[in-house]
Structure formats: C-alpha cells, structure tokens
Coordinates of C-alpha atoms (C1' of nucleotides) in Angstrom, one line a residue:
Chain A
M32 CA 145.2 145.8 146.5
A33 CA 143.8 142.5 147.6
I34 CA 144.0 139.9 144.9
R35 CA 141.1 137.5 144.3
R36 CA 142.0 134.3 142.5
V37 CA 141.4 130.6 142.5
S38 CA 142.2 129.0 145.8
K39 CA 145.2 126.7 145.6
S40 CA 143.2 123.8 146.8
A41 CA 140.6 124.3 144.1
S42 CA 143.3 124.5 141.4
Q43 CA 144.9 121.4 142.8
R44 CA 141.6 119.5 142.8
V45 CA 141.0 120.4 139.2
S46 CA 144.6 119.4 138.3
E47 CA 144.4 116.1 140.1
A48 CA 141.0 115.3 138.6
I49 CA 142.4 115.8 135.1
R50 CA 145.5 113.8 135.7
A51 CA 143.5 111.0 137.3
D52 CA 141.4 110.4 134.2
S53 CA 141.4 112.1 130.9
E54 CA 138.1 110.6 129.7
A55 CA 135.6 113.3 128.7
S56 CA 133.1 112.3 131.2
R57 CA 135.7 112.8 134.0
L58 CA 136.9 116.2 132.9
P59 CA 136.4 118.9 135.6
G60 CA 133.1 120.7 135.9
K61 CA 130.4 120.6 133.2
L62 CA 130.3 121.5 129.5
L63 CA 128.8 124.9 128.8
K64 CA 125.5 125.0 126.8
R65 CA 125.2 126.5 123.3
A66 CA 122.8 129.2 124.7
F67 CA 125.8 130.5 126.8
F68 CA 127.4 131.7 123.6
E69 CA 124.2 132.8 121.7
D70 CA 124.4 136.3 123.1
A71 CA 126.1 139.6 122.3
P72 CA 130.0 139.3 122.6
E73 CA 130.1 142.1 125.3
R74 CA 127.8 140.0 127.5
V75 CA 129.4 136.6 126.7
A76 CA 132.9 137.9 127.3
P77 CA 132.6 138.7 131.1
R78 CA 130.7 135.5 131.7
L79 CA 133.6 133.5 130.3
L80 CA 135.9 134.7 133.1
G81 CA 136.7 131.9 135.5
K82 CA 135.6 129.2 133.1
L83 CA 138.1 126.4 132.0
L84 CA 139.5 125.9 128.6
V85 CA 140.4 122.2 128.3
L86 CA 142.4 120.6 125.5
R87 CA 142.8 116.8 125.1
T88 CA 145.9 115.7 123.1
S89 CA 147.8 112.4 122.7
A90 CA 150.4 113.9 125.0
G91 CA 147.8 114.5 127.8
V92 CA 145.3 117.1 129.0
M93 CA 146.1 120.8 129.2
A94 CA 143.8 123.2 130.9
G95 CA 143.7 126.9 131.8
R96 CA 141.3 129.2 133.6
I97 CA 140.1 132.1 131.5
V98 CA 141.2 135.3 133.2
E99 CA 141.2 137.9 130.3
V100 CA 139.1 138.3 127.2
E101 CA 138.0 140.9 124.7
A102 CA 134.7 141.2 122.9
Y103 CA 134.7 141.9 119.1
L104 CA 131.4 143.0 117.7
G105 CA 129.8 141.9 114.5
P106 CA 129.2 144.1 111.4
H107 CA 125.7 145.1 112.6
A108 CA 127.0 146.7 115.8
Q109 CA 126.3 150.4 116.6
P110 CA 128.8 151.9 116.6
A111 CA 130.6 149.7 114.1
D112 CA 133.6 147.8 115.6
R113 CA 136.3 148.4 112.9
A114 CA 138.7 146.3 115.0
A115 CA 136.7 143.2 114.5
H116 CA 137.8 140.7 111.7
S117 CA 134.1 140.4 110.9
H118 CA 133.3 144.0 110.6
R119 CA 133.1 144.0 106.7
G120 CA 131.1 140.7 106.6
P121 CA 132.0 137.1 105.9
T122 CA 135.3 136.2 104.1
P123 CA 137.0 132.8 103.7
R124 CA 139.2 133.6 106.7
N125 CA 136.5 134.6 109.2
Q126 CA 133.6 132.3 108.2
V127 CA 133.7 130.5 111.6
L128 CA 132.6 133.8 113.3
F129 CA 129.5 133.8 111.1
G130 CA 128.7 130.2 111.8
P131 CA 126.9 128.8 114.9
A132 CA 128.0 130.1 118.4
G133 CA 130.5 128.2 120.5
H134 CA 133.1 127.4 117.9
A135 CA 136.8 128.2 117.8
Y136 CA 138.0 130.8 115.3
V137 CA 141.8 130.4 115.0
Y138 CA 143.8 132.8 112.8
S139 CA 147.4 133.6 112.3
I140 CA 148.8 137.0 112.9
Y141 CA 152.1 138.8 112.0
G142 CA 153.2 135.5 110.3
L143 CA 154.4 134.2 113.7
Y144 CA 151.5 133.6 116.0
F145 CA 147.9 132.3 116.3
C146 CA 145.1 133.9 118.2
M147 CA 141.7 132.3 119.1
N148 CA 138.2 133.6 119.4
F149 CA 135.0 131.9 120.4
S150 CA 132.1 132.6 118.0
C151 CA 129.0 134.2 119.6
E152 CA 125.5 135.3 118.8
R153 CA 123.2 133.5 116.3
E154 CA 124.5 132.3 113.0
G155 CA 125.2 135.1 110.6
H156 CA 126.0 137.8 113.1
G157 CA 129.8 137.5 113.3
G158 CA 130.4 138.4 116.9
G159 CA 133.4 136.9 118.8
V160 CA 135.4 136.8 122.0
L161 CA 139.2 136.8 121.9
L162 CA 141.0 134.8 124.6
R163 CA 143.8 137.0 125.9
A164 CA 145.1 135.1 128.9
L165 CA 144.7 131.9 130.9
E166 CA 145.8 130.9 134.3
P167 CA 147.5 127.4 133.8
V168 CA 145.7 124.7 135.7
A169 CA 147.0 121.4 134.2
G170 CA 149.6 120.2 131.7
M171 CA 152.1 122.9 132.5
E172 CA 155.0 120.7 131.5
Q173 CA 153.6 120.2 128.0
M174 CA 152.8 123.9 127.7
A175 CA 156.4 124.8 128.5
R176 CA 157.6 122.3 125.9
N177 CA 155.2 123.9 123.3
R178 CA 156.5 127.3 124.2
G179 CA 160.1 126.3 123.9
L180 CA 160.8 127.2 127.5
P181 CA 163.1 125.1 129.7
P182 CA 161.5 122.2 131.6
F183 CA 161.9 123.7 135.0
S184 CA 159.0 123.5 137.5
F185 CA 156.7 126.5 137.3
A186 CA 155.6 128.4 140.4
T187 CA 151.9 128.8 140.7
A188 CA 150.5 132.4 140.6
K189 CA 149.9 132.2 144.3
E190 CA 153.5 131.2 145.1
K191 CA 154.8 134.0 142.9
N192 CA 152.6 136.5 144.6
G193 CA 153.6 135.3 148.0
A194 CA 157.3 136.0 147.1
T195 CA 158.1 132.4 147.7
T196 CA 159.4 132.0 144.2
R197 CA 162.9 130.4 144.2
K198 CA 165.6 131.7 141.9
G199 CA 165.5 129.9 138.6
R200 CA 161.9 129.0 139.0
G201 CA 159.6 130.4 136.3
N202 CA 156.1 131.8 136.7
A203 CA 153.4 129.6 135.2
C204 CA 151.7 132.7 133.9
E205 CA 154.5 133.3 131.4
L206 CA 153.1 130.2 129.6
T207 CA 149.7 131.7 128.8
S208 CA 149.6 135.5 129.4
G209 CA 148.9 136.8 125.9
P210 CA 146.7 135.7 123.0
G211 CA 149.7 134.4 121.0
R212 CA 151.3 132.8 124.0
L213 CA 148.3 130.8 125.1
C214 CA 147.8 129.4 121.6
Q215 CA 151.5 128.4 121.4
A216 CA 151.3 126.8 124.9
L217 CA 148.3 124.7 124.0
G218 CA 149.6 124.0 120.4
L219 CA 146.5 125.6 118.9
T220 CA 146.8 126.2 115.1
R221 CA 144.4 127.3 112.4
E222 CA 145.0 124.0 110.5
K223 CA 144.1 121.7 113.5
H224 CA 141.7 123.8 115.6
N225 CA 139.8 126.3 113.5
G226 CA 136.1 125.5 113.5
L227 CA 136.1 123.1 116.5
D228 CA 132.9 122.9 118.5
L229 CA 133.7 123.9 122.1
L230 CA 130.5 122.4 123.4
D231 CA 130.6 118.9 121.9
P232 CA 131.4 116.2 124.6
K233 CA 133.6 114.4 122.0
S234 CA 135.5 117.6 121.1
T235 CA 139.2 117.8 122.0
L236 CA 138.8 121.4 122.8
Q237 CA 136.1 122.4 125.3
V238 CA 135.0 125.2 127.6
R239 CA 133.8 123.9 131.0
D240 CA 132.4 125.4 134.2
D241 CA 133.7 124.1 137.5
G242 CA 131.6 126.5 139.5
M243 CA 134.3 129.1 140.3
R244 CA 132.7 132.3 141.4
V245 CA 134.0 135.6 140.1
T246 CA 133.6 138.6 142.3
R247 CA 135.6 141.5 140.7
V248 CA 135.9 142.2 137.0
L249 CA 138.1 144.9 135.5
V250 CA 136.7 146.5 132.3
T251 CA 139.2 148.5 130.1
R252 CA 139.9 149.5 126.5
R253 CA 141.1 146.7 124.3
I254 CA 144.9 146.2 123.8
G255 CA 146.9 146.4 120.6
I256 CA 144.3 147.5 118.1
R257 CA 144.3 150.6 115.9
H258 CA 140.5 151.0 115.3
A259 CA 137.7 151.5 117.8
V260 CA 140.3 151.9 120.6
E261 CA 137.8 153.7 122.8
L262 CA 135.3 150.9 123.4
P263 CA 135.5 149.3 126.9
L264 CA 135.4 145.7 125.7
R265 CA 138.3 144.1 127.5
F266 CA 137.3 142.1 130.6
A267 CA 139.7 140.6 133.2
L268 CA 139.7 139.0 136.6
A269 CA 140.8 142.0 138.7
G270 CA 144.3 141.5 140.2
N271 CA 145.0 138.2 138.6
E272 CA 148.7 137.5 138.1
C273 CA 148.3 136.1 134.6
L274 CA 146.9 139.1 132.9
S275 CA 148.6 140.4 129.7
G276 CA 149.4 144.0 128.7
P277 CA 150.3 147.0 130.8
K278 CA 149.6 146.6 134.6
N279 CA 148.6 150.2 135.0
M280 CA 145.7 150.3 132.5
E281 CA 142.9 152.5 133.5
G282 CA 139.5 150.8 133.7
K283 CA 136.4 150.3 135.7
L284 CA 136.1 147.8 138.4
I285 CA 132.8 145.9 138.6
F286 CA 131.8 144.1 141.8
V287 CA 129.7 141.0 141.1
R288 CA 127.5 140.8 144.2
S289 CA 125.5 137.9 143.0
G290 CA 128.6 135.8 142.7
R291 CA 128.2 134.4 139.2
A292 CA 130.1 136.0 136.3
G293 CA 127.0 135.1 134.2
R294 CA 125.0 137.8 136.0
L295 CA 127.3 140.6 134.8
L296 CA 126.1 143.4 132.7
R297 CA 122.7 142.0 132.2
Chain B
dG125 C1' 160.8 151.6 121.3
dC126 C1' 160.8 148.3 117.0
dA127 C1' 162.0 144.3 114.0
dG128 C1' 160.4 140.0 112.3
dT129 C1' 157.0 137.4 109.8
dG130 C1' 153.3 135.5 106.5
dA131 C1' 148.3 135.1 105.8
dT132 C1' 144.7 137.9 104.3
dT133 C1' 142.3 141.6 102.0
dT134 C1' 142.0 145.5 99.1
dG135 C1' 142.8 148.2 95.3
dC136 C1' 144.8 148.7 91.3
dT137 C1' 145.4 147.3 86.2
Chain C
dG86 C1' 146.2 138.7 88.2
dC87 C1' 149.4 141.1 91.1
dA88 C1' 151.2 144.5 94.3
dA89 C1' 150.7 146.9 98.4
dA90 C1' 148.8 147.6 102.8
dT91 C1' 147.2 145.7 107.0
dC92 C1' 147.3 143.0 111.2
dA93 C1' 143.4 141.6 117.8
dC94 C1' 151.8 139.8 118.8
dT95 C1' 156.1 138.7 121.0
dG96 C1' 160.7 139.1 122.3
dC97 C1' 164.6 141.8 122.5
dG98 C1' 167.5 145.9 123.3

DNA sequence: GCAGTGATTTGCT
DNA sequence: GCAAATCACTGCG
C-alpha cells in the first residue's frame, strides 16, 4: 500500500523554522480560529489531521503533526456516547469539556499517564477530540528525555519506512504513538496544561495549520474503550508510520478529493 | 495476555 | 463520610 505522509523537505522546513526562532509570531503556519473547534467532534476530528501541535517550553519548542484522533460525543448525542468522560454531564474533572471550544482537557489515567482532548462545540455541550498520535516534527531530543528514552538520534518515519534505519537507531514515532506517550513526550500534565487555550497567540500550547494537504483518511472504531465500541469515531492519516494500536484494524478509507481535511464529512 | 497505578465517580451507610 | 468500581494506557513476558 502506498503511504502518504509529509514530504521530508516540508518536515525539515517546519523543523528549521521552529529552531530558527521560537517567537510566537515565527512559529510555523497560522493559528487556527475558534470556529474551527465550534463544531461536532466527529467533524472536528478528521479536520485536525495534518495540523501541528506546538508547545513552547523553557527547554525549547516541541512540535508534532496530528496523525490520529478520536471523537468523543457530548451528553446530548444520539446515540449516547457512554465512552465519553462528559456523557453524564459536567463534573469537577471534565469541566473544560463543557467550556469554550479550543481548550486542552488533560486528565490522568490508570494512575500512570495523562491523555489530552481538545474541547469542541459551543459552551455547555461537552464534546471533545482525543489526541492519539503525533508524528514528531521538532524537539525530538527533548521528547526522548521526557520519555526516559536514551538520547540516540531518531530516524524519521520516512527513513524507517525506507529500511535505511541503522541498528541502534530508534524510530521517532515511538516518542508519540499513543495518547499517553505523546503527553509524556511533550511533558503535558493536568496540573500545568489542563484548560489552556490552544488558539491564543500567547499560549504555550497551540494548534497551527501549515497548509499540509490530507488526501486519505482511515475511519475505524475507537481503541481501548468498553462502551460504545461500535461507533466509527477514530480518524487517522492512512498508512502513517506513527499510528497507535493494531496495524490490521478494519476501517473505511476516505479519499479527500478536494485536498483539505476540513472538507471531510461535511 | 496482564500487572501496575492513582484520580475520579458512584453507591452505599 | 467511606469503600468499591471504573478507567479513552503502557510496557513487559
């Protein structure tokens, strides 16, 4: 199967732009608008594919391209989405989901890890999109430190796929392929990052659009949940090396003829 | 496959 | 109040 992913030169350009100047005004691409998130999670989720998650820290800038997400529907959804944290209504933990769209909802799970959602829909609705995997773009050295992995140089997804990976060289995707892993790689915690506005130019955590065009999106059931397992609400860049979960998951492939992920499922 | 881990919520009294 | 159940995960065997 042919694999569609970011061209190496595009990734390098992004990486170099970030390294050259970490000022907000010089970050790659443009900040998304609030309206982007003020829609149903199942429509926001596929549009997020290909966008960049950018985190500025004192140690430098880390960035990853969003390659896998899941939509979690608010309490008013038909049918009810019992897998969603918000399905019973607001609680102290999930209040960010019921706030304005475009904010980070970070929660701890199994006492060991954190996961992050983006709030969607209008205030009070409780919809969200879970980030399941990123393709690392910048700050891989810091990500490896955060993950407790050895500081060897990481092969890019393209190198790995081209079988040019040298022995002893890790795959960059190991850093961020999974909802817990990506939070650990970026150092995201509930204490520091829950509730951050992803659309504020001054925010340390942003979602940006560098114009990458998405052409093939895989839609499958969600992973690792007990309730509402049948809903097709997991969206991924088809064939991307950095996806989490089983590689042989059945799903539907959607071809995006218009080019923009934002035109999906409209 | 399954153990480890702790925050969160629910369901009792 | 307190105990029990739940949990959208990861790493290891």
